[in-house]
Amino acid sequence: MSVLLETSLGDIVIDLLVDECPKACENFLKLCKVKYYNFSPVHSVQKNFTFQTGDPLGPDSSESDGGSSIWGLLEGPPKRTFSLEPPPKLKHDERGTVSMATVPSPHDPDQRIAASQFIVTLGENLDYLDGKAVIFGKVVEGFDVLEKVNEAFIDDRGRPLKDIRIRHTVILDDPFDDPPGLVAPAESPLPSKAQLATVRIADDEELDDNMDEESMEKLRREREARAQALTLEMVGDLPFAEVKPPENVLFVCKLNPVTQGMSSPSP
């Protein structure tokens, strides 16, 4: 049971631990099947620790709700998150461990809930994550890509200065029946207007190592303006929904206990 992630830095193959964590694996596979992760940014990189992705918009977008489970997409917002129990025997001891990002349930602090975001470890023996992120897979190919992510230039929030994105997902093996109402798209969808508006420095552009912070910010604003203009050409001038993330959103570093302070492996 495997999935291929085609990223802007190369391909990553993930073997899924369906026996140990079937619910997380089913959610991940079905989100891949409906192309939910396409164009999702890697929005947090903590060197030698983790990178995090899986929100199609990322925390910089006011439209982001932090991501949704497959059941939330099919049945509505009440099913946006789902509960997960960390498998007690699985530990974050290997580089390339893949886990669902979780937070405590607002109804029961002893229960962990997840949606769509996931974490991939960039170091070994990261026991801080045990019990906080729920392991459901292991990287088996693409460790060179992990190293490229690990070496990415980032800002003070851990966001890559040059976009790193999931371009496509390819399911290599899926043992789960599709839930009612799931319809896989005939082809990969184009990025949405909201997604294109989050582009910083496009993944096919070169980053000038000698560029100062002010120039970098100017370039980012120019790229953002171009992305918005391109979006208007593609999908028309559609109004933005001013949706702010709820307080228990799963991914935002400022809110998420899993990622808060991840600039240091010992938060």
Short mmCIF file of C-alpha atoms in Angstrom, two decimals:
data_model
loop_
_atom_site.label_atom_id
_atom_site.label_comp_id
_atom_site.label_asym_id
_atom_site.label_seq_id
_atom_site.Cartn_x
_atom_site.Cartn_y
_atom_site.Cartn_z
CA MET A 1 0.00 0.00 0.00
CA SER A 2 1.91 2.98 -1.31
CA VAL A 3 1.53 6.53 -2.61
CA LEU A 4 3.85 8.52 -4.86
CA LEU A 5 4.06 12.24 -4.11
CA GLU A 6 5.31 14.23 -7.08
CA THR A 7 6.76 17.40 -5.53
CA SER A 8 8.49 20.40 -7.02
CA LEU A 9 11.78 19.00 -5.67
CA GLY A 10 11.31 15.41 -6.83
CA ASP A 11 9.35 12.25 -6.11
CA ILE A 12 8.69 10.69 -2.71
CA VAL A 13 7.25 7.20 -2.26
CA ILE A 14 5.44 6.49 1.00
CA ASP A 15 4.57 3.01 2.23
CA LEU A 16 1.42 3.11 4.34
CA LEU A 17 1.03 1.20 7.60
CA VAL A 18 -2.54 0.10 7.01
CA ASP A 19 -2.56 -2.58 9.69
CA GLU A 20 -1.24 -0.29 12.42
CA CYS A 21 -3.23 2.86 11.56
CA PRO A 22 -6.00 2.06 9.07
CA LYS A 23 -8.13 5.17 9.63
CA ALA A 24 -5.29 7.60 8.92
CA CYS A 25 -4.23 5.57 5.88
CA GLU A 26 -7.75 5.49 4.48
CA ASN A 27 -8.11 9.24 4.91
CA PHE A 28 -4.75 9.92 3.26
CA LEU A 29 -5.41 7.58 0.33
CA LYS A 30 -8.85 8.98 -0.42
CA LEU A 31 -7.62 12.58 -0.21
CA CYS A 32 -4.92 11.60 -2.70
CA LYS A 33 -7.54 9.97 -4.91
CA VAL A 34 -9.64 13.14 -5.18
CA LYS A 35 -6.43 15.18 -5.79
CA TYR A 36 -7.00 17.20 -2.64
CA TYR A 37 -3.26 17.61 -2.03
CA ASN A 38 -2.44 18.95 -5.50
CA PHE A 39 -0.57 22.29 -5.26
CA SER A 40 -0.48 22.10 -1.46
CA PRO A 41 2.52 24.05 -0.13
CA VAL A 42 5.12 22.79 2.27
CA HIS A 43 4.35 25.53 4.74
CA SER A 44 6.76 24.65 7.54
CA VAL A 45 10.33 23.35 7.45
CA GLN A 46 12.29 22.82 10.65
CA LYS A 47 15.83 21.78 9.77
CA ASN A 48 16.75 18.26 10.90
CA PHE A 49 13.30 17.94 12.48
CA THR A 50 10.21 17.97 10.23
CA PHE A 51 8.40 19.47 7.31
CA GLN A 52 4.64 19.91 7.26
CA THR A 53 2.14 20.07 4.39
CA GLY A 54 -1.35 18.90 3.49
CA ASP A 55 -3.36 22.12 3.71
CA PRO A 56 -4.21 23.02 0.09
CA LEU A 57 -3.94 26.74 0.91
CA GLY A 58 -1.53 26.93 3.81
CA PRO A 59 -1.57 29.24 6.83
CA ASP A 60 -0.84 32.40 4.82
CA SER A 61 -4.29 32.35 3.23
CA SER A 62 -7.23 33.93 5.05
CA GLU A 63 -9.44 31.43 3.23
CA SER A 64 -7.79 28.39 4.76
CA ASP A 65 -9.71 26.28 7.24
CA GLY A 66 -6.62 24.18 7.96
CA GLY A 67 -7.65 21.33 5.72
CA SER A 68 -10.33 18.66 5.84
CA SER A 69 -10.57 14.92 6.16
CA ILE A 70 -12.11 13.01 3.27
CA TRP A 71 -15.26 12.61 5.34
CA GLY A 72 -15.51 16.35 5.79
CA LEU A 73 -15.28 16.83 2.03
CA LEU A 74 -18.03 14.29 1.43
CA GLU A 75 -20.34 14.92 4.38
CA GLY A 76 -19.71 18.50 5.42
CA PRO A 77 -17.89 20.58 8.08
CA PRO A 78 -18.99 18.52 11.12
CA LYS A 79 -16.80 15.70 9.76
CA ARG A 80 -13.83 17.95 8.92
CA THR A 81 -11.75 16.34 11.65
CA PHE A 82 -11.67 12.79 12.95
CA SER A 83 -10.23 11.19 16.05
CA LEU A 84 -6.99 9.20 16.00
CA GLU A 85 -5.16 7.15 18.58
CA PRO A 86 -1.36 7.01 18.21
CA PRO A 87 -0.27 3.39 17.75
CA PRO A 88 1.76 2.75 20.92
CA LYS A 89 4.44 0.66 19.21
CA LEU A 90 5.22 3.17 16.46
CA LYS A 91 7.88 5.77 17.24
CA HIS A 92 9.39 8.72 15.39
CA ASP A 93 12.83 7.14 15.44
CA GLU A 94 13.59 7.07 11.71
CA ARG A 95 14.05 9.81 9.16
CA GLY A 96 11.15 9.80 6.71
CA THR A 97 8.49 8.85 9.24
CA VAL A 98 5.11 10.15 8.02
CA SER A 99 2.49 11.24 10.57
CA MET A 100 -0.85 12.99 10.68
CA ALA A 101 -0.64 16.36 12.43
CA THR A 102 -3.04 16.33 15.37
CA VAL A 103 -4.31 18.57 18.15
CA PRO A 104 -6.30 17.80 21.30
CA SER A 105 -10.03 17.61 20.75
CA PRO A 106 -11.90 20.69 22.05
CA HIS A 107 -14.37 18.26 23.64
CA ASP A 108 -11.83 15.92 25.22
CA PRO A 109 -8.20 17.06 25.70
CA ASP A 110 -7.09 13.43 26.00
CA GLN A 111 -8.32 12.70 22.47
CA ARG A 112 -6.32 13.66 19.36
CA ILE A 113 -8.02 14.85 16.17
CA ALA A 114 -6.67 15.18 12.63
CA ALA A 115 -7.81 16.45 9.25
CA SER A 116 -5.55 16.47 6.16
CA GLN A 117 -2.17 17.83 7.25
CA PHE A 118 0.80 15.56 7.69
CA ILE A 119 4.39 15.73 8.88
CA VAL A 120 7.50 14.04 7.49
CA THR A 121 10.51 13.77 9.79
CA LEU A 122 13.88 15.11 8.64
CA GLY A 123 15.82 13.68 11.58
CA GLU A 124 16.02 10.60 13.76
CA ASN A 125 14.86 9.81 17.29
CA LEU A 126 12.29 12.60 17.46
CA ASP A 127 10.47 11.22 20.47
CA TYR A 128 8.91 14.63 21.16
CA LEU A 129 6.41 13.82 18.42
CA ASP A 130 5.36 10.47 19.90
CA GLY A 131 1.79 10.75 21.08
CA LYS A 132 1.34 14.13 19.38
CA ALA A 133 1.53 13.16 15.72
CA VAL A 134 0.04 9.85 14.55
CA ILE A 135 2.37 7.71 12.43
CA PHE A 136 0.78 6.12 9.37
CA GLY A 137 3.62 5.68 6.88
CA LYS A 138 7.32 5.60 6.04
CA VAL A 139 9.24 7.15 3.17
CA VAL A 140 10.89 4.34 1.18
CA GLU A 141 12.11 6.32 -1.84
CA GLY A 142 13.05 9.97 -2.24
CA PHE A 143 15.41 10.60 0.66
CA ASP A 144 17.33 12.93 -1.64
CA VAL A 145 14.15 15.02 -1.85
CA LEU A 146 13.93 15.10 1.95
CA GLU A 147 17.47 16.46 2.01
CA LYS A 148 16.56 19.18 -0.49
CA VAL A 149 13.62 20.19 1.70
CA ASN A 150 15.86 20.15 4.75
CA GLU A 151 18.30 22.54 3.06
CA ALA A 152 15.64 24.97 1.81
CA PHE A 153 15.96 28.66 2.64
CA ILE A 154 13.20 29.59 5.09
CA ASP A 155 11.88 32.71 6.80
CA ASP A 156 11.58 33.20 10.55
CA ARG A 157 8.31 31.22 10.56
CA GLY A 158 9.84 28.21 8.85
CA ARG A 159 8.11 28.94 5.55
CA PRO A 160 10.26 28.22 2.47
CA LEU A 161 11.20 31.41 0.62
CA LYS A 162 10.90 29.51 -2.65
CA ASP A 163 7.72 27.49 -2.99
CA ILE A 164 7.88 23.75 -2.36
CA ARG A 165 4.62 22.13 -3.43
CA ILE A 166 2.94 18.80 -4.00
CA ARG A 167 2.25 18.72 -7.73
CA HIS A 168 0.49 15.38 -8.04
CA THR A 169 -0.31 12.28 -6.03
CA VAL A 170 -0.33 8.80 -7.54
CA ILE A 171 -1.86 5.89 -5.64
CA LEU A 172 0.20 2.76 -6.19
CA ASP A 173 -2.03 0.49 -4.10
CA ASP A 174 -5.30 1.11 -2.22
CA PRO A 175 -6.93 -1.66 -0.15
CA PHE A 176 -9.91 0.45 0.98
CA ASP A 177 -13.34 0.70 -0.64
CA ASP A 178 -14.33 4.22 -1.62
CA PRO A 179 -16.72 5.91 0.83
CA PRO A 180 -20.18 6.79 -0.52
CA GLY A 181 -20.15 9.89 -2.68
CA LEU A 182 -16.46 9.84 -3.57
CA VAL A 183 -15.86 10.73 -7.21
CA ALA A 184 -12.28 10.85 -8.45
CA PRO A 185 -11.60 13.62 -10.99
CA ALA A 186 -10.91 12.48 -14.55
CA GLU A 187 -7.75 14.60 -14.59
CA SER A 188 -5.73 16.68 -12.18
CA PRO A 189 -7.50 19.98 -11.48
CA LEU A 190 -5.87 23.35 -12.06
CA PRO A 191 -4.76 25.31 -8.98
CA SER A 192 -7.54 27.45 -7.55
CA LYS A 193 -7.49 31.24 -7.44
CA ALA A 194 -6.87 31.09 -3.70
CA GLN A 195 -3.97 28.67 -4.16
CA LEU A 196 -2.28 30.77 -6.82
CA ALA A 197 -2.58 33.82 -4.58
CA THR A 198 -0.28 32.11 -2.05
CA VAL A 199 2.67 31.76 -4.45
CA ARG A 200 5.83 33.38 -3.09
CA ILE A 201 8.71 32.60 -5.44
CA ALA A 202 7.52 30.01 -7.93
CA ASP A 203 9.14 26.59 -7.70
CA ASP A 204 10.46 26.90 -11.27
CA GLU A 205 12.28 30.18 -10.59
CA GLU A 206 15.82 30.51 -9.29
CA LEU A 207 16.45 31.98 -5.85
CA ASP A 208 19.33 34.47 -5.79
CA ASP A 209 21.57 33.59 -2.86
CA ASN A 210 22.88 37.17 -2.79
CA MET A 211 19.45 38.79 -2.58
CA ASP A 212 18.82 40.72 0.62
CA GLU A 213 15.62 40.43 2.66
CA GLU A 214 14.09 43.65 1.28
CA SER A 215 14.66 42.55 -2.31
CA MET A 216 13.28 39.12 -1.49
CA GLU A 217 10.10 40.66 -0.09
CA LYS A 218 9.72 42.90 -3.15
CA LEU A 219 10.09 39.88 -5.42
CA ARG A 220 7.55 37.98 -3.35
CA ARG A 221 5.00 40.80 -3.72
CA GLU A 222 5.59 40.94 -7.46
CA ARG A 223 5.10 37.19 -7.78
CA GLU A 224 1.92 37.38 -5.70
CA ALA A 225 0.53 40.13 -7.95
CA ARG A 226 1.34 38.09 -11.05
CA ALA A 227 -0.29 35.01 -9.56
CA GLN A 228 -3.45 36.94 -8.77
CA ALA A 229 -3.53 38.39 -12.29
CA LEU A 230 -3.08 34.93 -13.77
CA THR A 231 -5.88 33.62 -11.61
CA LEU A 232 -8.27 36.30 -12.84
CA GLU A 233 -7.51 35.25 -16.39
CA MET A 234 -8.11 31.59 -15.59
CA VAL A 235 -11.18 31.57 -13.41
CA GLY A 236 -12.67 35.08 -13.54
CA ASP A 237 -12.98 37.69 -10.86
CA LEU A 238 -14.57 35.61 -8.14
CA PRO A 239 -15.00 37.12 -4.66
CA PHE A 240 -12.83 35.83 -1.85
CA ALA A 241 -14.62 34.33 1.12
CA GLU A 242 -13.17 35.91 4.23
CA VAL A 243 -12.99 32.73 6.26
CA LYS A 244 -10.66 32.83 9.22
CA PRO A 245 -9.25 29.58 10.65
CA PRO A 246 -10.94 28.38 13.84
CA GLU A 247 -8.95 28.44 17.06
CA ASN A 248 -8.33 24.69 16.96
CA VAL A 249 -7.06 24.67 13.38
CA LEU A 250 -4.57 21.86 12.85
CA PHE A 251 -1.66 23.42 11.04
CA VAL A 252 -0.85 27.00 12.02
CA CYS A 253 2.44 27.10 13.86
CA LYS A 254 1.20 29.86 16.15
CA LEU A 255 -1.79 27.77 17.24
CA ASN A 256 -0.82 24.16 16.83
CA PRO A 257 0.78 22.46 19.86
CA VAL A 258 2.40 19.97 17.50
CA THR A 259 4.29 22.64 15.59
CA GLN A 260 4.54 25.42 18.13
CA GLY A 261 8.19 26.14 18.69
CA MET A 262 9.31 23.53 16.20
CA SER A 263 12.22 25.74 15.29
CA SER A 264 13.89 23.81 18.05
CA PRO A 265 13.48 20.04 18.38
CA SER A 266 12.87 20.34 22.09
CA PRO A 267 9.69 22.42 22.45
#
